[in-house]
């Protein structure tokens, strides 16, 4: 205030405008200020707010609290000023605004203790607690600001800049020229927020440069003599580097490199270059330089159109040391591939698209850690076995769904001749919006046509060293019998059309019993042209087979819920009975089974009318499903649900007792007249704990056939889960011994931004850990760090010992500057 008082007492030849509470507008560039000083405003109760300018060496500033927002600026060429007083010097053509000055012009606001405008030089000079906010939300703090009246040229001393996207810059001085070129001397840049508890503490990371040059036309930041610091400690030095400014969403230039290491190609460094060709399409070229195999070239083109988007990726390498893959598909000089995908909307209900993959050999992606294999940790947790090429059309209505697609599976196991080509598969289902006979009526269709060149056999023999009998190279193909193998896929062509209509209606009588009659009619038309390859005739009749299969079904479901209300909660006990009347399954076990090979009988499908998972099998014979369900809802939160039941074959042929080409249902627990018992328990006392069990017990001995128990806990700072599984041997399906194991996972938030997590799987039968992983990560608003390591065992056929494999991955990201990662994987430890 002393400086303001001195100004007020100065001998300027002019007049002092009396204090008034009003706003005034100044014409453009203040040129008509001499004739239109309309007044000066004093805002009662508005104290001067000071800000500490940032030093050039680090971000140790305390952000200045924002003042109340003024009226929105109007881009009408006039300037709006508010101050304690305004003095005008007629002789020197200068206007001085002093005390809590607020100035708004063409979307830009300036606040300071003192602002002087020189009409002759057309420059604006601001001093003391300067804060300038532009139309984009960028805020500049400084001690001294000197700019031309159009903000194109000038300098700023001891400044810091806060942008709308929470990036910050500071410098001892900044010079602005030509309206778009700013040079920050001894500049500092960061995307991290200052520490709330100690604003003077250096941020997590910052980049310091002897000069930081901002070219607003190119939207680029250029750093000279740059150092990257973490918590004020220099960790990296670069004489020069550049990056797009934070306002840029996409711009041509180098992306952060990617590092990887794999035994067969050595150490690899991937250096992507991004081409922003147009607002709606771009290209990324990513050469990977490897120490053992040379340069792997990669390119990705993406384009977004009005109704959708697509992308194309291409890969290629001329291998320098192909013998590193001796005896494998990668033992060739050139390797490469193309994959693409796209999706387009026809309207708000229909979309069409494609996925496509073409490779020189089926190990290319996995050998070079591409596509699904790029993340070593994720790929080793669930290795993909195939790539899918497909063309599809999908439509979704209010209560209807349509999907049609052709599919080509590219096998990563090398047995391409055993993989089917599906052309096409079509699904349609619809639920009628109005009632039919007082109930709900629905219908659905499924059509599939597939071809396979070679039969696919899987071994199930209990005899030692007989699994080779089921391989394509077996020396005795006629030994492929149902005692030794399963026929997973037929050679030849298989076509099926299925149509099904369903009706159901629920009634509740006067005493609360719920009666639900239902009926359905299903028809299948099947044509199978099966090649007479060796061993196939042991399972199914080769040649052409035409079949029509009808399955009418009527049934009734009965429920009688009993409700007991207590002060501590409400319990519902509900007996459930279901009776299903239908004829036998025609052609049971004599037709191909391509889509119904998976069957797990448990409490979740106890009351399913048809328990097969696909269309190629249909459950026949009359059956009764009975059980009881109890649910308790606690008034203080939490619930428990228990379901126990059993299924009975009443009369007719039991479809699950008939062995088909894949033995589906034979070891399911449904193959006898009286099924195994199934049960489930789910308990959630609160939002923190969850427990669940699923079990199947032998109906005669009560021996455990299948048991799973899972518990989860989730607190604010840590979470954990444990899953125990116990599965009896199923020799008819190829599981010759009992399987028991424990899978545990855990995550601990050791600090506000730090997380440690791990997982392990223990084989109780082999008495060893066969897979585990551990990792740590840090995430905040400006920085990402991840470190993970995983090891697991892979098992070979015969008596070869298990092999230990491992994977490692590091991820590092600095917001607005980029993100990089590196990985390493290998095997061979026994």
CSV table of C-alpha atoms in Angstrom, one decimal, residues 134-455:
chain,number,residue,atom,x,y,z
A,134,UNK,CA,-7.0,-16.0,-20.3
A,135,UNK,CA,-10.1,-17.2,-22.1
A,136,UNK,CA,-8.8,-20.9,-22.0
A,137,UNK,CA,-8.6,-20.9,-18.2
A,138,UNK,CA,-4.8,-20.6,-18.1
A,139,UNK,CA,-3.7,-18.6,-15.0
A,140,UNK,CA,-0.3,-16.7,-14.9
A,141,UNK,CA,1.0,-15.4,-11.6
A,142,UNK,CA,3.9,-12.9,-11.5
A,143,UNK,CA,5.5,-10.0,-9.7
A,144,UNK,CA,5.8,-7.8,-12.8
A,145,UNK,CA,4.0,-8.2,-16.1
A,146,UNK,CA,4.6,-5.9,-19.1
A,147,UNK,CA,2.6,-6.7,-22.3
A,148,UNK,CA,1.3,-5.0,-25.4
A,149,UNK,CA,-2.3,-4.2,-25.2
A,150,UNK,CA,-3.2,-7.1,-27.5
A,151,UNK,CA,-1.1,-9.5,-25.2
A,152,UNK,CA,1.1,-10.5,-28.2
A,153,UNK,CA,4.4,-9.2,-26.9
A,154,UNK,CA,6.1,-8.5,-23.6
A,155,UNK,CA,7.8,-10.0,-20.6
A,156,UNK,CA,6.9,-11.3,-17.2
A,157,UNK,CA,9.2,-11.5,-14.1
A,158,UNK,CA,9.1,-14.2,-11.5
A,159,UNK,CA,6.1,-16.0,-12.9
A,160,UNK,CA,4.2,-19.2,-12.7
A,161,UNK,CA,1.5,-20.5,-15.0
A,162,UNK,CA,-1.4,-22.8,-14.1
A,163,UNK,CA,-3.3,-24.2,-17.0
A,164,UNK,CA,-6.9,-25.5,-17.1
A,165,UNK,CA,-5.7,-29.1,-17.3
A,166,UNK,CA,-3.7,-28.8,-14.1
A,167,UNK,CA,-0.2,-28.4,-15.6
A,168,UNK,CA,2.2,-25.8,-14.1
A,169,UNK,CA,5.2,-23.8,-15.2
A,170,UNK,CA,7.5,-21.4,-13.4
A,171,UNK,CA,10.4,-19.2,-14.5
A,172,UNK,CA,12.6,-16.3,-13.4
A,173,UNK,CA,11.5,-14.5,-16.5
A,174,UNK,CA,9.4,-15.0,-19.6
A,175,UNK,CA,9.6,-13.1,-22.9
A,176,UNK,CA,6.7,-13.2,-25.4
A,177,UNK,CA,7.0,-12.2,-29.0
A,178,UNK,CA,4.8,-12.3,-32.1
A,179,UNK,CA,1.9,-13.3,-30.0
A,180,UNK,CA,2.7,-17.0,-30.0
A,181,UNK,CA,6.3,-17.5,-29.0
A,182,UNK,CA,7.2,-17.5,-25.3
A,183,UNK,CA,10.7,-18.2,-23.8
A,184,UNK,CA,10.9,-19.2,-20.2
A,185,UNK,CA,14.3,-18.5,-18.6
A,186,UNK,CA,15.4,-21.1,-16.0
A,187,UNK,CA,12.0,-22.7,-16.4
A,188,UNK,CA,10.3,-25.5,-14.6
A,189,UNK,CA,7.4,-27.7,-15.9
A,190,UNK,CA,5.3,-30.3,-14.1
A,191,UNK,CA,1.8,-31.8,-14.3
A,192,UNK,CA,1.8,-32.6,-10.5
A,193,UNK,CA,-0.2,-30.6,-8.0
A,194,UNK,CA,1.7,-29.0,-5.1
A,195,UNK,CA,1.7,-30.8,-1.8
A,196,UNK,CA,-1.2,-29.6,0.3
A,197,UNK,CA,0.6,-30.0,3.6
A,198,UNK,CA,3.9,-28.4,2.4
A,199,UNK,CA,3.5,-26.3,-0.8
A,200,UNK,CA,7.2,-25.5,-0.7
A,201,UNK,CA,8.1,-29.2,-1.1
A,202,UNK,CA,9.2,-30.1,-4.7
A,203,UNK,CA,6.6,-32.0,-6.6
A,204,UNK,CA,6.8,-35.7,-7.4
A,205,UNK,CA,8.4,-35.0,-10.8
A,206,UNK,CA,9.4,-31.8,-12.6
A,207,UNK,CA,11.4,-31.0,-15.7
A,208,UNK,CA,13.9,-28.0,-15.4
A,209,UNK,CA,15.4,-26.4,-18.4
A,210,UNK,CA,17.8,-23.5,-18.9
A,211,UNK,CA,15.2,-22.4,-21.4
A,212,UNK,CA,11.7,-23.7,-22.1
A,213,UNK,CA,10.3,-22.4,-25.4
A,214,UNK,CA,6.6,-22.5,-26.0
A,215,UNK,CA,5.5,-22.2,-29.6
A,216,UNK,CA,1.7,-21.7,-29.5
A,217,UNK,CA,1.4,-22.0,-33.3
A,218,UNK,CA,3.0,-25.4,-33.4
A,219,UNK,CA,1.6,-26.2,-29.9
A,220,UNK,CA,5.0,-27.5,-28.8
A,221,UNK,CA,7.3,-27.2,-25.8
A,222,UNK,CA,11.0,-27.2,-26.4
A,223,UNK,CA,13.4,-27.9,-23.5
A,224,UNK,CA,17.0,-27.0,-23.6
A,225,UNK,CA,19.6,-28.3,-21.1
A,226,UNK,CA,16.8,-30.3,-19.4
A,227,UNK,CA,16.9,-32.3,-16.2
A,228,UNK,CA,14.1,-34.6,-15.0
A,229,UNK,CA,13.8,-34.5,-11.2
A,230,UNK,CA,11.9,-36.7,-8.8
A,231,UNK,CA,11.2,-35.0,-5.4
A,232,UNK,CA,13.9,-32.5,-6.3
A,233,UNK,CA,16.6,-35.1,-7.1
A,234,UNK,CA,17.9,-35.1,-10.7
A,235,UNK,CA,17.6,-38.6,-12.2
A,236,UNK,CA,17.9,-37.9,-16.0
A,237,UNK,CA,19.6,-35.3,-18.2
A,238,UNK,CA,18.8,-34.4,-21.8
A,239,UNK,CA,20.5,-31.6,-23.7
A,240,UNK,CA,17.3,-31.2,-25.7
A,241,UNK,CA,13.8,-32.6,-26.0
A,242,UNK,CA,10.4,-31.5,-27.1
A,243,UNK,CA,6.8,-32.5,-26.4
A,244,UNK,CA,3.4,-31.2,-27.4
A,245,UNK,CA,1.9,-28.7,-25.0
A,246,UNK,CA,-0.8,-29.9,-22.7
A,247,UNK,CA,-3.6,-28.6,-24.9
A,248,UNK,CA,-2.7,-31.0,-27.7
A,249,UNK,CA,-4.6,-34.3,-27.8
A,250,UNK,CA,-2.9,-35.7,-30.9
A,251,UNK,CA,0.3,-34.5,-32.7
A,252,UNK,CA,2.9,-36.0,-34.9
A,253,UNK,CA,6.1,-37.0,-33.2
A,254,UNK,CA,7.9,-39.7,-31.3
A,255,UNK,CA,6.1,-41.6,-28.5
A,256,UNK,CA,7.7,-43.0,-25.5
A,257,UNK,CA,9.9,-46.1,-26.2
A,258,UNK,CA,9.0,-49.6,-25.1
A,259,UNK,CA,11.6,-52.1,-23.9
A,260,UNK,CA,11.3,-55.9,-23.9
A,261,UNK,CA,13.5,-58.9,-23.5
A,262,UNK,CA,12.8,-62.5,-24.7
A,263,UNK,CA,15.4,-65.3,-25.0
A,264,UNK,CA,14.9,-65.9,-28.8
A,265,UNK,CA,15.1,-62.3,-30.0
A,266,UNK,CA,17.2,-60.8,-27.2
A,267,UNK,CA,16.8,-57.3,-26.0
A,268,UNK,CA,14.3,-55.2,-27.9
A,269,UNK,CA,13.7,-51.4,-28.0
A,270,UNK,CA,10.6,-50.2,-29.7
A,271,UNK,CA,10.5,-46.6,-30.8
A,272,UNK,CA,7.0,-45.5,-32.1
A,273,UNK,CA,6.5,-42.5,-34.3
A,274,UNK,CA,3.0,-41.1,-34.5
A,275,UNK,CA,1.7,-39.3,-37.6
A,276,UNK,CA,-1.4,-37.2,-37.0
A,277,UNK,CA,-2.4,-37.2,-40.7
A,278,UNK,CA,-5.9,-35.7,-40.2
A,279,UNK,CA,-8.4,-35.1,-37.5
A,280,UNK,CA,-10.1,-38.5,-38.2
A,281,UNK,CA,-7.2,-40.8,-39.2
A,282,UNK,CA,-3.6,-41.4,-38.1
A,283,UNK,CA,-0.6,-43.7,-38.5
A,284,UNK,CA,1.9,-45.1,-36.0
A,285,UNK,CA,5.1,-46.7,-37.2
A,286,UNK,CA,6.9,-48.7,-34.5
A,287,UNK,CA,10.2,-50.3,-35.4
A,288,UNK,CA,11.5,-52.7,-32.8
A,289,UNK,CA,15.3,-53.0,-32.8
A,290,UNK,CA,16.3,-56.4,-31.4
A,291,UNK,CA,19.8,-57.6,-30.6
A,292,UNK,CA,19.4,-61.0,-32.1
A,293,UNK,CA,16.9,-60.9,-34.9
A,294,UNK,CA,17.2,-57.4,-36.4
A,295,UNK,CA,14.4,-54.9,-36.9
A,296,UNK,CA,10.8,-55.8,-36.5
A,297,UNK,CA,8.7,-53.3,-38.4
A,298,UNK,CA,5.2,-52.5,-37.2
A,299,UNK,CA,2.6,-50.1,-38.5
A,300,UNK,CA,-0.9,-49.2,-37.4
A,301,UNK,CA,-3.4,-47.1,-39.4
A,302,UNK,CA,-6.7,-45.9,-37.7
A,303,UNK,CA,-9.5,-44.0,-39.2
A,304,UNK,CA,-12.8,-42.8,-37.7
A,305,UNK,CA,-15.7,-42.2,-40.1
A,306,UNK,CA,-19.2,-40.7,-39.5
A,307,UNK,CA,-20.7,-44.1,-38.7
A,308,UNK,CA,-17.8,-46.1,-37.2
A,309,UNK,CA,-14.1,-46.7,-37.2
A,310,UNK,CA,-11.5,-49.3,-38.3
A,311,UNK,CA,-7.8,-50.1,-37.9
A,312,UNK,CA,-5.2,-52.1,-39.7
A,313,UNK,CA,-1.9,-53.3,-38.2
A,314,UNK,CA,1.0,-54.9,-40.1
A,315,UNK,CA,4.1,-56.6,-38.9
A,316,UNK,CA,7.2,-57.9,-40.6
A,317,UNK,CA,10.8,-59.0,-39.9
A,318,UNK,CA,13.7,-60.5,-41.8
A,319,UNK,CA,15.2,-62.7,-39.1
A,320,UNK,CA,18.9,-62.6,-38.7
A,321,UNK,CA,19.1,-65.8,-36.6
A,322,UNK,CA,16.2,-68.0,-37.6
A,323,UNK,CA,17.9,-71.0,-35.9
A,324,UNK,CA,17.0,-69.5,-32.6
A,325,UNK,CA,13.6,-71.1,-33.5
A,326,UNK,CA,15.0,-74.4,-34.8
A,327,UNK,CA,12.4,-77.1,-34.8
A,328,UNK,CA,9.6,-74.6,-34.4
A,329,UNK,CA,7.3,-72.8,-36.9
A,330,UNK,CA,9.5,-69.7,-36.5
A,331,UNK,CA,12.4,-71.4,-38.2
A,332,UNK,CA,12.1,-69.2,-41.4
A,333,UNK,CA,13.7,-66.1,-42.7
A,334,UNK,CA,10.7,-63.8,-43.1
A,335,UNK,CA,7.9,-63.6,-40.6
A,336,UNK,CA,5.0,-61.3,-40.4
A,337,UNK,CA,1.3,-60.7,-40.2
A,338,UNK,CA,-1.7,-58.4,-40.6
A,339,UNK,CA,-4.6,-57.9,-38.2
A,340,UNK,CA,-7.5,-55.6,-38.6
A,341,UNK,CA,-10.8,-54.8,-37.0
A,342,UNK,CA,-13.7,-52.3,-37.6
A,343,UNK,CA,-17.2,-51.6,-36.6
A,344,UNK,CA,-19.9,-49.4,-38.2
A,345,UNK,CA,-23.4,-48.4,-37.2
A,346,UNK,CA,-26.2,-48.8,-39.8
A,347,UNK,CA,-28.6,-47.0,-37.4
A,348,UNK,CA,-29.3,-46.9,-33.6
A,349,UNK,CA,-30.1,-50.7,-33.5
A,350,UNK,CA,-27.8,-52.3,-36.1
A,351,UNK,CA,-24.0,-52.5,-36.4
A,352,UNK,CA,-21.7,-54.5,-38.6
A,353,UNK,CA,-18.0,-55.1,-38.4
A,354,UNK,CA,-15.1,-57.4,-38.7
A,355,UNK,CA,-12.0,-58.9,-37.1
A,356,UNK,CA,-9.2,-60.3,-39.3
A,357,UNK,CA,-5.8,-62.0,-38.7
A,358,UNK,CA,-3.3,-63.3,-41.2
A,359,UNK,CA,0.1,-64.7,-40.1
A,360,UNK,CA,3.1,-66.2,-41.7
A,361,UNK,CA,3.1,-68.8,-38.9
A,362,UNK,CA,1.0,-69.4,-35.9
A,363,UNK,CA,3.8,-68.8,-33.3
A,364,UNK,CA,4.6,-65.3,-34.7
A,365,UNK,CA,2.5,-63.3,-32.2
A,366,UNK,CA,3.7,-65.2,-29.2
A,367,UNK,CA,7.4,-65.3,-30.2
A,368,UNK,CA,7.5,-61.6,-30.5
A,369,UNK,CA,5.0,-60.6,-27.8
A,370,UNK,CA,2.5,-59.0,-30.2
A,371,UNK,CA,-1.2,-58.4,-30.1
A,372,UNK,CA,-2.7,-60.5,-27.3
A,373,UNK,CA,0.8,-61.4,-26.1
A,374,UNK,CA,2.1,-57.9,-25.7
A,375,UNK,CA,1.5,-57.8,-22.0
A,376,UNK,CA,3.5,-60.7,-20.7
A,377,UNK,CA,1.8,-60.9,-17.4
A,378,UNK,CA,-1.7,-61.0,-18.8
A,379,UNK,CA,-0.9,-63.3,-21.7
A,380,UNK,CA,0.7,-65.9,-19.4
A,381,UNK,CA,-2.2,-65.8,-17.0
A,382,UNK,CA,-4.6,-66.8,-19.8
A,383,UNK,CA,-2.7,-67.7,-23.0
A,384,UNK,CA,-4.9,-67.3,-26.1
A,385,UNK,CA,-5.2,-70.5,-28.1
A,386,UNK,CA,-6.5,-68.9,-31.3
A,387,UNK,CA,-7.0,-65.8,-33.2
A,388,UNK,CA,-10.4,-65.0,-34.7
A,389,UNK,CA,-11.3,-63.6,-38.1
A,390,UNK,CA,-14.9,-62.8,-38.5
A,391,UNK,CA,-17.5,-60.7,-40.3
A,392,UNK,CA,-20.6,-59.9,-38.3
A,393,UNK,CA,-24.0,-58.2,-38.3
A,394,UNK,CA,-25.8,-57.5,-35.0
A,395,UNK,CA,-29.1,-55.9,-34.1
A,396,UNK,CA,-30.7,-55.2,-30.8
A,397,UNK,CA,-34.4,-54.4,-30.2
A,398,UNK,CA,-36.4,-53.7,-27.1
A,399,UNK,CA,-36.9,-57.4,-26.4
A,400,UNK,CA,-35.2,-59.0,-29.4
A,401,UNK,CA,-31.7,-59.8,-30.6
A,402,UNK,CA,-30.1,-60.8,-33.9
A,403,UNK,CA,-26.5,-61.8,-34.6
A,404,UNK,CA,-25.0,-63.3,-37.8
A,405,UNK,CA,-21.3,-63.9,-38.4
A,406,UNK,CA,-18.8,-66.0,-40.3
A,407,UNK,CA,-15.8,-67.1,-38.2
A,408,UNK,CA,-12.3,-68.4,-39.1
A,409,UNK,CA,-10.2,-69.6,-36.2
A,410,UNK,CA,-6.5,-69.4,-36.6
A,411,UNK,CA,-5.0,-72.0,-34.2
A,412,UNK,CA,-1.9,-71.1,-32.2
A,413,UNK,CA,-1.3,-74.8,-31.5
A,414,UNK,CA,-0.4,-75.7,-35.0
A,415,UNK,CA,-3.4,-78.0,-35.6
A,416,UNK,CA,-5.1,-75.7,-38.1
A,417,UNK,CA,-6.7,-78.6,-40.0
A,418,UNK,CA,-8.6,-79.6,-36.8
A,419,UNK,CA,-10.1,-76.1,-36.3
A,420,UNK,CA,-13.5,-75.5,-37.9
A,421,UNK,CA,-14.5,-72.8,-40.3
A,422,UNK,CA,-17.9,-71.4,-39.3
A,423,UNK,CA,-19.9,-69.9,-42.2
A,424,UNK,CA,-22.2,-68.8,-41.0
A,425,UNK,CA,-23.7,-68.9,-37.5
A,426,UNK,CA,-27.0,-67.0,-37.0
A,427,UNK,CA,-28.9,-66.3,-33.8
A,428,UNK,CA,-32.3,-64.6,-33.4
A,429,UNK,CA,-34.5,-64.5,-30.3
A,430,UNK,CA,-37.6,-62.4,-29.6
A,431,UNK,CA,-40.0,-62.0,-26.7
A,432,UNK,CA,-43.5,-60.9,-27.8
A,433,UNK,CA,-44.4,-57.6,-26.2
A,434,UNK,CA,-48.0,-58.6,-25.5
A,435,UNK,CA,-49.4,-61.6,-23.6
A,436,UNK,CA,-50.3,-64.8,-25.3
A,437,UNK,CA,-53.0,-66.9,-23.5
A,438,UNK,CA,-52.3,-64.7,-20.5
A,439,UNK,CA,-48.6,-65.6,-20.4
A,440,UNK,CA,-45.2,-64.7,-22.0
A,441,UNK,CA,-44.4,-66.1,-25.4
A,442,UNK,CA,-40.9,-66.1,-26.9
A,443,UNK,CA,-39.2,-67.8,-29.8
A,444,UNK,CA,-35.6,-68.2,-31.1
A,445,UNK,CA,-33.7,-69.5,-34.1
A,446,UNK,CA,-30.1,-70.8,-34.5
A,447,UNK,CA,-28.4,-71.8,-37.7
A,448,UNK,CA,-24.8,-73.0,-38.0
A,449,UNK,CA,-22.7,-74.4,-40.9
A,450,UNK,CA,-19.2,-75.5,-40.2
A,451,UNK,CA,-16.4,-77.4,-42.0
A,452,UNK,CA,-13.3,-79.1,-40.7
A,453,UNK,CA,-10.6,-80.8,-42.7
A,454,UNK,CA,-9.3,-83.2,-40.1
A,455,UNK,CA,-10.9,-85.0,-37.1
